[in-house]
PDB file of C-alpha atoms in Angstrom:
ATOM      1  CA  MET A  14     -48.954 -79.964 -47.124  1.00 25.00           C
ATOM      2  CA  THR A  15     -46.149 -80.357 -49.617  1.00 29.00           C
ATOM      3  CA  SER A  16     -44.747 -83.669 -50.704  1.00 32.00           C
ATOM      4  CA  ASN A  17     -41.497 -83.274 -48.775  1.00 40.00           C
ATOM      5  CA  GLU A  18     -43.274 -82.935 -45.419  1.00 41.00           C
ATOM      6  CA  PRO A  19     -44.082 -85.991 -43.306  1.00 43.00           C
ATOM      7  CA  PRO A  20     -47.720 -87.100 -43.201  1.00 40.00           C
ATOM      8  CA  HIS A  21     -49.441 -85.450 -40.259  1.00 48.00           C
ATOM      9  CA  THR A  22     -50.671 -88.664 -38.682  1.00 52.00           C
ATOM     10  CA  CYS A  23     -49.443 -88.638 -35.100  1.00 62.00           C
ATOM     11  CA  ALA A  24     -49.808 -90.812 -32.041  1.00 62.00           C
ATOM     12  CA  ASP A  25     -52.298 -89.916 -29.315  1.00 75.00           C
ATOM     13  CA  VAL A  26     -49.360 -89.101 -27.032  1.00 87.00           C
ATOM     14  CA  ARG A  27     -46.719 -87.038 -28.787  1.00 95.00           C
ATOM     15  CA  ARG A  28     -43.295 -86.784 -27.176  1.00 97.00           C
ATOM     16  CA  ILE A  29     -41.175 -83.885 -28.373  1.00 98.00           C
ATOM     17  CA  VAL A  30     -37.870 -82.316 -27.406  1.00 98.00           C
ATOM     18  CA  VAL A  31     -38.194 -78.605 -26.585  1.00 99.00           C
ATOM     19  CA  CYS A  32     -34.672 -77.230 -26.980  1.00 99.00           C
ATOM     20  CA  ALA A  33     -33.434 -73.763 -26.011  1.00 99.00           C
ATOM     21  CA  ASP A  34     -30.442 -72.603 -28.040  1.00 99.00           C
ATOM     22  CA  ASP A  35     -27.593 -70.212 -27.187  1.00 98.00           C
ATOM     23  CA  PHE A  36     -27.003 -70.985 -23.499  1.00 99.00           C
ATOM     24  CA  GLY A  37     -23.832 -69.143 -22.516  1.00 98.00           C
ATOM     25  CA  MET A  38     -24.260 -66.205 -24.884  1.00 97.00           C
ATOM     26  CA  ASN A  39     -25.166 -63.708 -22.142  1.00 95.00           C
ATOM     27  CA  PRO A  40     -26.552 -63.600 -18.581  1.00 96.00           C
ATOM     28  CA  SER A  41     -30.133 -62.802 -19.662  1.00 96.00           C
ATOM     29  CA  ILE A  42     -30.272 -65.856 -21.899  1.00 97.00           C
ATOM     30  CA  ASP A  43     -28.807 -68.097 -19.217  1.00 98.00           C
ATOM     31  CA  GLU A  44     -31.197 -66.809 -16.552  1.00 98.00           C
ATOM     32  CA  GLY A  45     -34.205 -67.293 -18.807  1.00 98.00           C
ATOM     33  CA  VAL A  46     -33.181 -70.760 -19.945  1.00 98.00           C
ATOM     34  CA  LEU A  47     -32.419 -71.952 -16.421  1.00 99.00           C
ATOM     35  CA  GLY A  48     -35.761 -70.632 -15.190  1.00 98.00           C
ATOM     36  CA  LEU A  49     -37.711 -72.372 -17.938  1.00 98.00           C
ATOM     37  CA  ALA A  50     -35.772 -75.595 -17.427  1.00 98.00           C
ATOM     38  CA  ARG A  51     -36.521 -75.556 -13.701  1.00 98.00           C
ATOM     39  CA  ALA A  52     -40.201 -75.064 -14.558  1.00 96.00           C
ATOM     40  CA  GLN A  53     -39.984 -78.102 -16.879  1.00 96.00           C
ATOM     41  CA  ARG A  54     -40.877 -76.064 -19.950  1.00 97.00           C
ATOM     42  CA  LEU A  55     -37.659 -77.201 -21.665  1.00 98.00           C
ATOM     43  CA  SER A  56     -36.187 -80.663 -22.128  1.00 98.00           C
ATOM     44  CA  ALA A  57     -32.887 -79.764 -23.844  1.00 99.00           C
ATOM     45  CA  VAL A  58     -30.380 -76.896 -23.792  1.00 99.00           C
ATOM     46  CA  GLY A  59     -27.800 -76.149 -26.490  1.00 99.00           C
ATOM     47  CA  CYS A  60     -24.611 -74.588 -25.111  1.00 99.00           C
ATOM     48  CA  LEU A  61     -22.064 -72.197 -26.611  1.00 98.00           C
ATOM     49  CA  SER A  62     -19.336 -73.988 -24.722  1.00 98.00           C
ATOM     50  CA  LEU A  63     -16.449 -71.564 -25.362  1.00 97.00           C
ATOM     51  CA  ALA A  64     -18.404 -68.538 -24.126  1.00 95.00           C
ATOM     52  CA  PRO A  65     -17.345 -67.137 -20.726  1.00 92.00           C
ATOM     53  CA  GLU A  66     -20.945 -67.105 -19.468  1.00 95.00           C
ATOM     54  CA  PHE A  67     -21.257 -70.824 -20.152  1.00 97.00           C
ATOM     55  CA  ARG A  68     -18.324 -71.577 -17.885  1.00 96.00           C
ATOM     56  CA  ARG A  69     -19.944 -69.457 -15.192  1.00 96.00           C
ATOM     57  CA  ASP A  70     -23.413 -71.028 -15.416  1.00 98.00           C
ATOM     58  CA  ALA A  71     -22.597 -74.648 -16.295  1.00 98.00           C
ATOM     59  CA  ALA A  72     -22.838 -75.737 -12.653  1.00 98.00           C
ATOM     60  CA  SER A  73     -26.451 -74.556 -12.496  1.00 98.00           C
ATOM     61  CA  LEU A  74     -27.281 -76.374 -15.719  1.00 98.00           C
ATOM     62  CA  ARG A  75     -25.700 -79.605 -14.441  1.00 97.00           C
ATOM     63  CA  GLU A  76     -28.314 -79.794 -11.689  1.00 96.00           C
ATOM     64  CA  LEU A  77     -31.299 -79.844 -14.050  1.00 98.00           C
ATOM     65  CA  ASP A  78     -33.175 -82.732 -15.650  1.00 97.00           C
ATOM     66  CA  VAL A  79     -32.566 -81.729 -19.262  1.00 98.00           C
ATOM     67  CA  ASP A  80     -30.384 -82.898 -22.109  1.00 99.00           C
ATOM     68  CA  ALA A  81     -27.376 -80.586 -22.446  1.00 99.00           C
ATOM     69  CA  GLY A  82     -25.447 -80.381 -25.682  1.00 99.00           C
ATOM     70  CA  VAL A  83     -22.885 -78.489 -27.723  1.00 99.00           C
ATOM     71  CA  HIS A  84     -24.350 -75.726 -29.899  1.00 99.00           C
ATOM     72  CA  LEU A  85     -21.525 -75.865 -32.417  1.00 99.00           C
ATOM     73  CA  ASN A  86     -20.387 -72.341 -33.279  1.00 99.00           C
ATOM     74  CA  PHE A  87     -18.531 -71.044 -36.329  1.00 99.00           C
ATOM     75  CA  THR A  88     -20.189 -67.626 -36.689  1.00 98.00           C
ATOM     76  CA  GLU A  89     -19.885 -65.668 -33.407  1.00 96.00           C
ATOM     77  CA  ALA A  90     -16.537 -65.246 -31.653  1.00 94.00           C
ATOM     78  CA  LEU A  91     -17.994 -64.202 -28.275  1.00 90.00           C
ATOM     79  CA  GLY A  92     -14.569 -62.974 -27.208  1.00 85.00           C
ATOM     80  CA  GLU A  93     -12.735 -66.136 -28.262  1.00 86.00           C
ATOM     81  CA  SER A  94     -10.191 -66.592 -31.041  1.00 90.00           C
ATOM     82  CA  GLY A  95     -10.926 -69.164 -33.718  1.00 95.00           C
ATOM     83  CA  LEU A  96     -12.602 -69.777 -37.065  1.00 97.00           C
ATOM     84  CA  TYR A  97     -15.651 -67.508 -37.049  1.00 98.00           C
ATOM     85  CA  LEU A  98     -17.206 -66.104 -40.224  1.00 98.00           C
ATOM     86  CA  PRO A  99     -20.459 -64.305 -41.058  1.00 98.00           C
ATOM     87  CA  LEU A 100     -23.026 -66.955 -41.936  1.00 98.00           C
ATOM     88  CA  PRO A 101     -23.319 -66.163 -45.685  1.00 98.00           C
ATOM     89  CA  ARG A 102     -19.541 -66.308 -46.062  1.00 99.00           C
ATOM     90  CA  LEU A 103     -19.310 -69.508 -44.034  1.00 99.00           C
ATOM     91  CA  ILE A 104     -21.948 -71.162 -46.220  1.00 99.00           C
ATOM     92  CA  ALA A 105     -20.089 -70.112 -49.369  1.00 99.00           C
ATOM     93  CA  CYS A 106     -16.746 -71.324 -48.033  1.00 99.00           C
ATOM     94  CA  THR A 107     -18.051 -74.712 -46.928  1.00 99.00           C
ATOM     95  CA  TYR A 108     -19.762 -75.354 -50.249  1.00 98.00           C
ATOM     96  CA  ALA A 109     -16.617 -74.305 -52.117  1.00 98.00           C
ATOM     97  CA  ARG A 110     -14.604 -76.605 -49.801  1.00 98.00           C
ATOM     98  CA  VAL A 111     -12.035 -73.890 -49.124  1.00 98.00           C
ATOM     99  CA  LEU A 112     -11.903 -74.068 -45.317  1.00 98.00           C
ATOM    100  CA  ASP A 113      -8.896 -75.716 -43.690  1.00 98.00           C
ATOM    101  CA  SER A 114     -10.355 -79.087 -42.668  1.00 97.00           C
ATOM    102  CA  GLY A 115      -7.853 -79.482 -39.850  1.00 98.00           C
ATOM    103  CA  ARG A 116      -8.790 -76.107 -38.431  1.00 98.00           C
ATOM    104  CA  VAL A 117     -12.484 -77.001 -38.623  1.00 99.00           C
ATOM    105  CA  ALA A 118     -11.886 -80.251 -36.742  1.00 98.00           C
ATOM    106  CA  ARG A 119      -9.794 -78.523 -34.076  1.00 98.00           C
ATOM    107  CA  GLN A 120     -12.542 -75.979 -33.449  1.00 98.00           C
ATOM    108  CA  ILE A 121     -15.067 -78.784 -32.996  1.00 99.00           C
ATOM    109  CA  GLU A 122     -12.673 -80.549 -30.613  1.00 98.00           C
ATOM    110  CA  ARG A 123     -12.180 -77.372 -28.563  1.00 98.00           C
ATOM    111  CA  GLN A 124     -15.907 -76.912 -28.138  1.00 98.00           C
ATOM    112  CA  LEU A 125     -16.413 -80.517 -27.076  1.00 99.00           C
ATOM    113  CA  ASP A 126     -13.439 -80.259 -24.691  1.00 98.00           C
ATOM    114  CA  ALA A 127     -14.845 -77.081 -23.137  1.00 98.00           C
ATOM    115  CA  PHE A 128     -18.265 -78.655 -22.645  1.00 99.00           C
ATOM    116  CA  GLU A 129     -16.833 -81.761 -21.013  1.00 99.00           C
ATOM    117  CA  SER A 130     -14.573 -79.689 -18.761  1.00 98.00           C
ATOM    118  CA  ALA A 131     -17.454 -77.535 -17.521  1.00 98.00           C
ATOM    119  CA  MET A 132     -20.150 -80.217 -17.324  1.00 98.00           C
ATOM    120  CA  GLY A 133     -18.032 -83.186 -16.266  1.00 98.00           C
ATOM    121  CA  ARG A 134     -19.485 -85.440 -18.949  1.00 98.00           C
ATOM    122  CA  ALA A 135     -19.961 -85.865 -22.668  1.00 98.00           C
ATOM    123  CA  PRO A 136     -22.732 -83.906 -24.382  1.00 99.00           C
ATOM    124  CA  ASP A 137     -26.128 -85.521 -24.809  1.00 98.00           C
ATOM    125  CA  PHE A 138     -26.401 -84.006 -28.276  1.00 99.00           C
ATOM    126  CA  VAL A 139     -24.706 -81.780 -30.826  1.00 99.00           C
ATOM    127  CA  ASP A 140     -26.394 -79.196 -33.015  1.00 99.00           C
ATOM    128  CA  GLY A 141     -25.260 -75.955 -34.606  1.00 99.00           C
ATOM    129  CA  HIS A 142     -25.545 -72.247 -33.957  1.00 99.00           C
ATOM    130  CA  GLN A 143     -27.326 -71.012 -37.090  1.00 98.00           C
ATOM    131  CA  HIS A 144     -27.462 -74.689 -38.125  1.00 99.00           C
ATOM    132  CA  VAL A 145     -23.800 -74.765 -39.164  1.00 99.00           C
ATOM    133  CA  HIS A 146     -23.376 -78.389 -38.070  1.00 99.00           C
ATOM    134  CA  GLN A 147     -25.036 -79.604 -41.285  1.00 99.00           C
ATOM    135  CA  LEU A 148     -22.846 -77.648 -43.708  1.00 99.00           C
ATOM    136  CA  PRO A 149     -20.282 -79.474 -45.890  1.00 98.00           C
ATOM    137  CA  GLN A 150     -16.786 -79.638 -44.393  1.00 98.00           C
ATOM    138  CA  ILE A 151     -18.207 -78.952 -40.931  1.00 99.00           C
ATOM    139  CA  ARG A 152     -20.450 -82.022 -40.953  1.00 98.00           C
ATOM    140  CA  HIS A 153     -17.656 -84.135 -42.452  1.00 98.00           C
ATOM    141  CA  ALA A 154     -15.288 -83.089 -39.674  1.00 99.00           C
ATOM    142  CA  LEU A 155     -17.993 -83.497 -37.036  1.00 99.00           C
ATOM    143  CA  PHE A 156     -18.699 -87.125 -37.889  1.00 99.00           C
ATOM    144  CA  ARG A 157     -14.985 -87.956 -37.869  1.00 98.00           C
ATOM    145  CA  VAL A 158     -14.507 -86.292 -34.485  1.00 99.00           C
ATOM    146  CA  LEU A 159     -17.568 -87.960 -32.952  1.00 98.00           C
ATOM    147  CA  ALA A 160     -16.493 -91.402 -34.181  1.00 98.00           C
ATOM    148  CA  ARG A 161     -13.087 -90.980 -32.566  1.00 98.00           C
ATOM    149  CA  ARG A 162     -14.262 -89.467 -29.277  1.00 98.00           C
ATOM    150  CA  TYR A 163     -17.407 -91.487 -28.652  1.00 97.00           C
ATOM    151  CA  PRO A 164     -16.964 -94.883 -30.350  1.00 95.00           C
ATOM    152  CA  ARG A 165     -19.470 -96.725 -28.170  1.00 92.00           C
ATOM    153  CA  GLN A 166     -22.368 -94.294 -28.022  1.00 93.00           C
ATOM    154  CA  GLY A 167     -22.284 -90.899 -29.630  1.00 96.00           C
ATOM    155  CA  PRO A 168     -24.585 -87.969 -28.935  1.00 98.00           C
ATOM    156  CA  TRP A 169     -27.871 -87.545 -30.720  1.00 98.00           C
ATOM    157  CA  LEU A 170     -27.935 -84.912 -33.451  1.00 99.00           C
ATOM    158  CA  ARG A 171     -30.300 -82.233 -34.718  1.00 99.00           C
ATOM    159  CA  HIS A 172     -31.994 -82.958 -38.036  1.00 99.00           C
ATOM    160  CA  THR A 173     -33.332 -79.748 -39.619  1.00 99.00           C
ATOM    161  CA  ALA A 174     -35.861 -81.126 -42.124  1.00 98.00           C
ATOM    162  CA  PRO A 175     -39.114 -79.313 -41.303  1.00 98.00           C
ATOM    163  CA  GLY A 176     -42.076 -81.029 -39.749  1.00 97.00           C
ATOM    164  CA  CYS A 177     -45.671 -80.322 -40.654  1.00 97.00           C
ATOM    165  CA  LEU A 178     -46.076 -76.592 -41.354  1.00 97.00           C
ATOM    166  CA  ASP A 179     -49.870 -76.397 -41.628  1.00 97.00           C
ATOM    167  CA  GLY A 180     -50.996 -72.817 -41.008  1.00 98.00           C
ATOM    168  CA  VAL A 181     -47.474 -71.379 -40.810  1.00 98.00           C
ATOM    169  CA  PRO A 182     -47.110 -68.211 -42.944  1.00 98.00           C
ATOM    170  CA  THR A 183     -45.541 -68.772 -46.355  1.00 98.00           C
ATOM    171  CA  PRO A 184     -42.346 -66.727 -45.704  1.00 98.00           C
ATOM    172  CA  LEU A 185     -41.630 -68.785 -42.600  1.00 98.00           C
ATOM    173  CA  ARG A 186     -42.279 -72.043 -44.436  1.00 98.00           C
ATOM    174  CA  ARG A 187     -39.796 -70.872 -47.039  1.00 98.00           C
ATOM    175  CA  LYS A 188     -37.182 -70.069 -44.398  1.00 99.00           C
ATOM    176  CA  ALA A 189     -37.590 -73.505 -42.806  1.00 99.00           C
ATOM    177  CA  ARG A 190     -37.107 -75.198 -46.165  1.00 98.00           C
ATOM    178  CA  ILE A 191     -34.056 -73.089 -47.021  1.00 98.00           C
ATOM    179  CA  ILE A 192     -32.410 -74.132 -43.753  1.00 99.00           C
ATOM    180  CA  ALA A 193     -33.103 -77.772 -44.570  1.00 99.00           C
ATOM    181  CA  ALA A 194     -31.837 -77.359 -48.134  1.00 98.00           C
ATOM    182  CA  LEU A 195     -28.444 -76.314 -46.791  1.00 98.00           C
ATOM    183  CA  GLY A 196     -27.709 -79.821 -45.596  1.00 98.00           C
ATOM    184  CA  ALA A 197     -30.507 -81.716 -43.840  1.00 98.00           C
ATOM    185  CA  GLY A 198     -30.590 -84.614 -46.301  1.00 98.00           C
ATOM    186  CA  PRO A 199     -26.857 -85.367 -46.470  1.00 98.00           C
ATOM    187  CA  PHE A 200     -26.550 -84.826 -42.715  1.00 99.00           C
ATOM    188  CA  ALA A 201     -29.318 -87.313 -41.905  1.00 98.00           C
ATOM    189  CA  LYS A 202     -27.812 -89.856 -44.312  1.00 98.00           C
ATOM    190  CA  ALA A 203     -24.378 -89.504 -42.711  1.00 98.00           C
ATOM    191  CA  ALA A 204     -25.878 -89.806 -39.228  1.00 98.00           C
ATOM    192  CA  ALA A 205     -27.662 -93.025 -40.166  1.00 98.00           C
ATOM    193  CA  GLU A 206     -24.490 -94.461 -41.691  1.00 97.00           C
ATOM    194  CA  ALA A 207     -22.603 -93.594 -38.493  1.00 97.00           C
ATOM    195  CA  GLY A 208     -25.282 -95.169 -36.300  1.00 97.00           C
ATOM    196  CA  LEU A 209     -26.122 -91.837 -34.666  1.00 98.00           C
ATOM    197  CA  ARG A 210     -29.657 -90.867 -33.721  1.00 97.00           C
ATOM    198  CA  THR A 211     -31.564 -87.735 -34.698  1.00 98.00           C
ATOM    199  CA  ASN A 212     -34.889 -86.100 -33.966  1.00 98.00           C
ATOM    200  CA  ARG A 213     -37.641 -86.989 -36.446  1.00 97.00           C
ATOM    201  CA  ARG A 214     -38.374 -83.495 -37.798  1.00 98.00           C
ATOM    202  CA  PHE A 215     -37.745 -79.856 -36.834  1.00 98.00           C
ATOM    203  CA  LEU A 216     -40.038 -77.002 -35.752  1.00 99.00           C
ATOM    204  CA  GLY A 217     -39.549 -73.463 -34.446  1.00 98.00           C
ATOM    205  CA  VAL A 218     -38.133 -71.598 -37.452  1.00 99.00           C
ATOM    206  CA  TYR A 219     -39.382 -68.024 -37.794  1.00 98.00           C
ATOM    207  CA  ASP A 220     -38.190 -64.466 -38.404  1.00 97.00           C
ATOM    208  CA  PHE A 221     -37.571 -63.494 -34.746  1.00 96.00           C
ATOM    209  CA  ALA A 222     -40.079 -60.650 -34.962  1.00 96.00           C
ATOM    210  CA  GLY A 223     -43.603 -59.741 -33.916  1.00 96.00           C
ATOM    211  CA  GLY A 224     -43.474 -59.759 -30.136  1.00 96.00           C
ATOM    212  CA  ALA A 225     -45.222 -62.103 -27.736  1.00 97.00           C
ATOM    213  CA  GLN A 226     -48.509 -62.363 -29.630  1.00 97.00           C
ATOM    214  CA  ALA A 227     -46.847 -63.415 -32.881  1.00 98.00           C
ATOM    215  CA  TYR A 228     -44.737 -65.990 -31.067  1.00 98.00           C
ATOM    216  CA  ASP A 229     -47.731 -67.302 -29.147  1.00 98.00           C
ATOM    217  CA  ASP A 230     -49.631 -67.803 -32.400  1.00 98.00           C
ATOM    218  CA  LEU A 231     -46.694 -69.621 -33.995  1.00 98.00           C
ATOM    219  CA  LEU A 232     -46.043 -71.772 -30.941  1.00 98.00           C
ATOM    220  CA  THR A 233     -49.661 -72.905 -31.009  1.00 97.00           C
ATOM    221  CA  LEU A 234     -49.288 -73.926 -34.663  1.00 98.00           C
ATOM    222  CA  TRP A 235     -45.990 -75.719 -34.115  1.00 98.00           C
ATOM    223  CA  LEU A 236     -47.324 -77.653 -31.150  1.00 98.00           C
ATOM    224  CA  ARG A 237     -50.564 -78.579 -32.920  1.00 97.00           C
ATOM    225  CA  ASN A 238     -48.516 -79.798 -35.892  1.00 97.00           C
ATOM    226  CA  ALA A 239     -45.861 -81.659 -33.889  1.00 98.00           C
ATOM    227  CA  CYS A 240     -45.517 -85.414 -34.244  1.00 96.00           C
ATOM    228  CA  ASP A 241     -43.934 -87.902 -31.887  1.00 97.00           C
ATOM    229  CA  GLY A 242     -40.154 -87.526 -32.076  1.00 97.00           C
ATOM    230  CA  ASP A 243     -40.036 -83.947 -33.355  1.00 98.00           C
ATOM    231  CA  LEU A 244     -37.826 -81.183 -31.951  1.00 99.00           C
ATOM    232  CA  LEU A 245     -39.004 -77.629 -31.255  1.00 99.00           C
ATOM    233  CA  MET A 246     -36.237 -75.008 -31.207  1.00 99.00           C
ATOM    234  CA  CYS A 247     -36.576 -71.837 -29.115  1.00 99.00           C
ATOM    235  CA  HIS A 248     -34.412 -68.848 -28.110  1.00 98.00           C
ATOM    236  CA  PRO A 249     -35.709 -67.430 -24.805  1.00 98.00           C
ATOM    237  CA  ALA A 250     -34.120 -64.880 -22.483  1.00 97.00           C
ATOM    238  CA  MET A 251     -35.281 -62.954 -19.436  1.00 95.00           C
ATOM    239  CA  PRO A 252     -37.192 -59.885 -20.632  1.00 90.00           C
ATOM    240  CA  ALA A 253     -35.735 -56.440 -19.979  1.00 78.00           C
ATOM    241  CA  GLY A 254     -36.764 -52.952 -20.994  1.00 65.00           C
ATOM    242  CA  GLY A 255     -35.002 -51.066 -23.767  1.00 60.00           C
ATOM    243  CA  ARG A 256     -34.146 -54.077 -25.893  1.00 71.00           C
ATOM    244  CA  ARG A 257     -34.771 -54.194 -29.615  1.00 76.00           C
ATOM    245  CA  GLY A 258     -34.763 -56.673 -32.450  1.00 80.00           C
ATOM    246  CA  MET A 259     -33.884 -60.251 -31.597  1.00 86.00           C
ATOM    247  CA  ASP A 260     -32.977 -59.355 -28.000  1.00 90.00           C
ATOM    248  CA  ALA A 261     -36.532 -58.107 -27.456  1.00 93.00           C
ATOM    249  CA  GLN A 262     -37.966 -61.148 -29.218  1.00 96.00           C
ATOM    250  CA  ARG A 263     -36.023 -63.469 -26.934  1.00 97.00           C
ATOM    251  CA  GLY A 264     -37.848 -61.836 -24.036  1.00 97.00           C
ATOM    252  CA  ALA A 265     -41.148 -62.334 -25.838  1.00 96.00           C
ATOM    253  CA  GLU A 266     -40.372 -66.032 -26.243  1.00 98.00           C
ATOM    254  CA  TYR A 267     -39.700 -66.290 -22.525  1.00 98.00           C
ATOM    255  CA  GLN A 268     -43.027 -64.630 -21.728  1.00 97.00           C
ATOM    256  CA  VAL A 269     -44.926 -67.104 -23.878  1.00 98.00           C
ATOM    257  CA  LEU A 270     -43.031 -70.210 -22.772  1.00 98.00           C
ATOM    258  CA  SER A 271     -43.421 -69.307 -19.087  1.00 97.00           C
ATOM    259  CA  ARG A 272     -47.104 -68.423 -19.228  1.00 95.00           C
ATOM    260  CA  PRO A 273     -49.467 -70.133 -16.773  1.00 93.00           C
ATOM    261  CA  GLY A 274     -51.513 -72.874 -18.336  1.00 93.00           C
ATOM    262  CA  LEU A 275     -49.080 -73.913 -21.065  1.00 95.00           C
ATOM    263  CA  ASP A 276     -48.409 -77.264 -19.403  1.00 92.00           C
ATOM    264  CA  GLU A 277     -52.117 -77.972 -19.067  1.00 93.00           C
ATOM    265  CA  TRP A 278     -52.793 -77.015 -22.689  1.00 94.00           C
ATOM    266  CA  MET A 279     -50.004 -79.294 -23.905  1.00 95.00           C
ATOM    267  CA  HIS A 280     -51.379 -82.123 -21.789  1.00 93.00           C
ATOM    268  CA  THR A 281     -54.847 -81.755 -23.288  1.00 93.00           C
ATOM    269  CA  MET A 282     -53.232 -81.842 -26.747  1.00 94.00           C
ATOM    270  CA  GLY A 283     -51.434 -85.086 -25.906  1.00 95.00           C
ATOM    271  CA  LEU A 284     -48.011 -83.386 -25.919  1.00 97.00           C
ATOM    272  CA  ARG A 285     -45.104 -84.093 -23.587  1.00 96.00           C
ATOM    273  CA  ALA A 286     -41.780 -82.265 -23.566  1.00 96.00           C
ATOM    274  CA  VAL A 287     -39.224 -84.990 -22.853  1.00 96.00           C
ATOM    275  CA  ARG A 288     -35.521 -85.684 -22.985  1.00 97.00           C
ATOM    276  CA  TYR A 289     -34.428 -87.495 -26.125  1.00 96.00           C
ATOM    277  CA  ALA A 290     -33.976 -90.867 -24.428  1.00 93.00           C
ATOM    278  CA  ALA A 291     -37.642 -90.882 -23.396  1.00 92.00           C
ATOM    279  CA  MET A 292     -38.643 -90.810 -27.068  1.00 85.00           C
ATOM    280  CA  ARG A 293     -36.732 -94.053 -27.616  1.00 73.00           C
ATOM    281  CA  GLN A 294     -38.669 -96.020 -24.997  1.00 66.00           C
TER     282      GLN A 294
END
């Protein structure tokens, strides 16, 4: 364990948020996420609120006992006009402070508006597609927008500092730390100053490869390592033949997360997948 990881001393009962990202991206993702949420394998769902599929499937999501939030998007247009850049370019632009801050804020507002219109309520949380919410300029605009829109109680936010990574392969540890280095510290500091809540630490980072067996092995490690208050990210979709790359891996994630016996195994490990509010009790 490195010095920047939290001590792995956890409570007997460990409550974690299990959050599926990318709801609204396509029908296979939405079907898989809704199925896992109904089976109580998920406790949070991050939504691409400007995507056409989100508008179609929001009513089904509204019925479920999960936190639903805005998966803030600045990298994939999904048929919509707006400020969307490839991730490396977006990172460079935000660190150089060359984006139009007004345009950034308006894009955040549009995504919050779209979520509220479809879901009939404010989001439970905000995070970022490809973790863009923590980048400079975007995070600055986000905190200003949240303070204006939700002055009494804002949504909880995703903190990307990695949790315990015992047993996780070195390249995946490195990826988790790179994600955190792009803004986890300043983001958490700004959240605390704004009085907004975050998860304790973050799990689920990997290379989206290896099929069901690789994901099963990693999930076991993440869950064994999880501490009370952590968040586990996942990207499931209904499996289908002929898919490759990340699309195929999404199906593999679904297979693992839906497997019989997972609930019982988590229970024996003292793990509970809960909505964020349950971790505050």
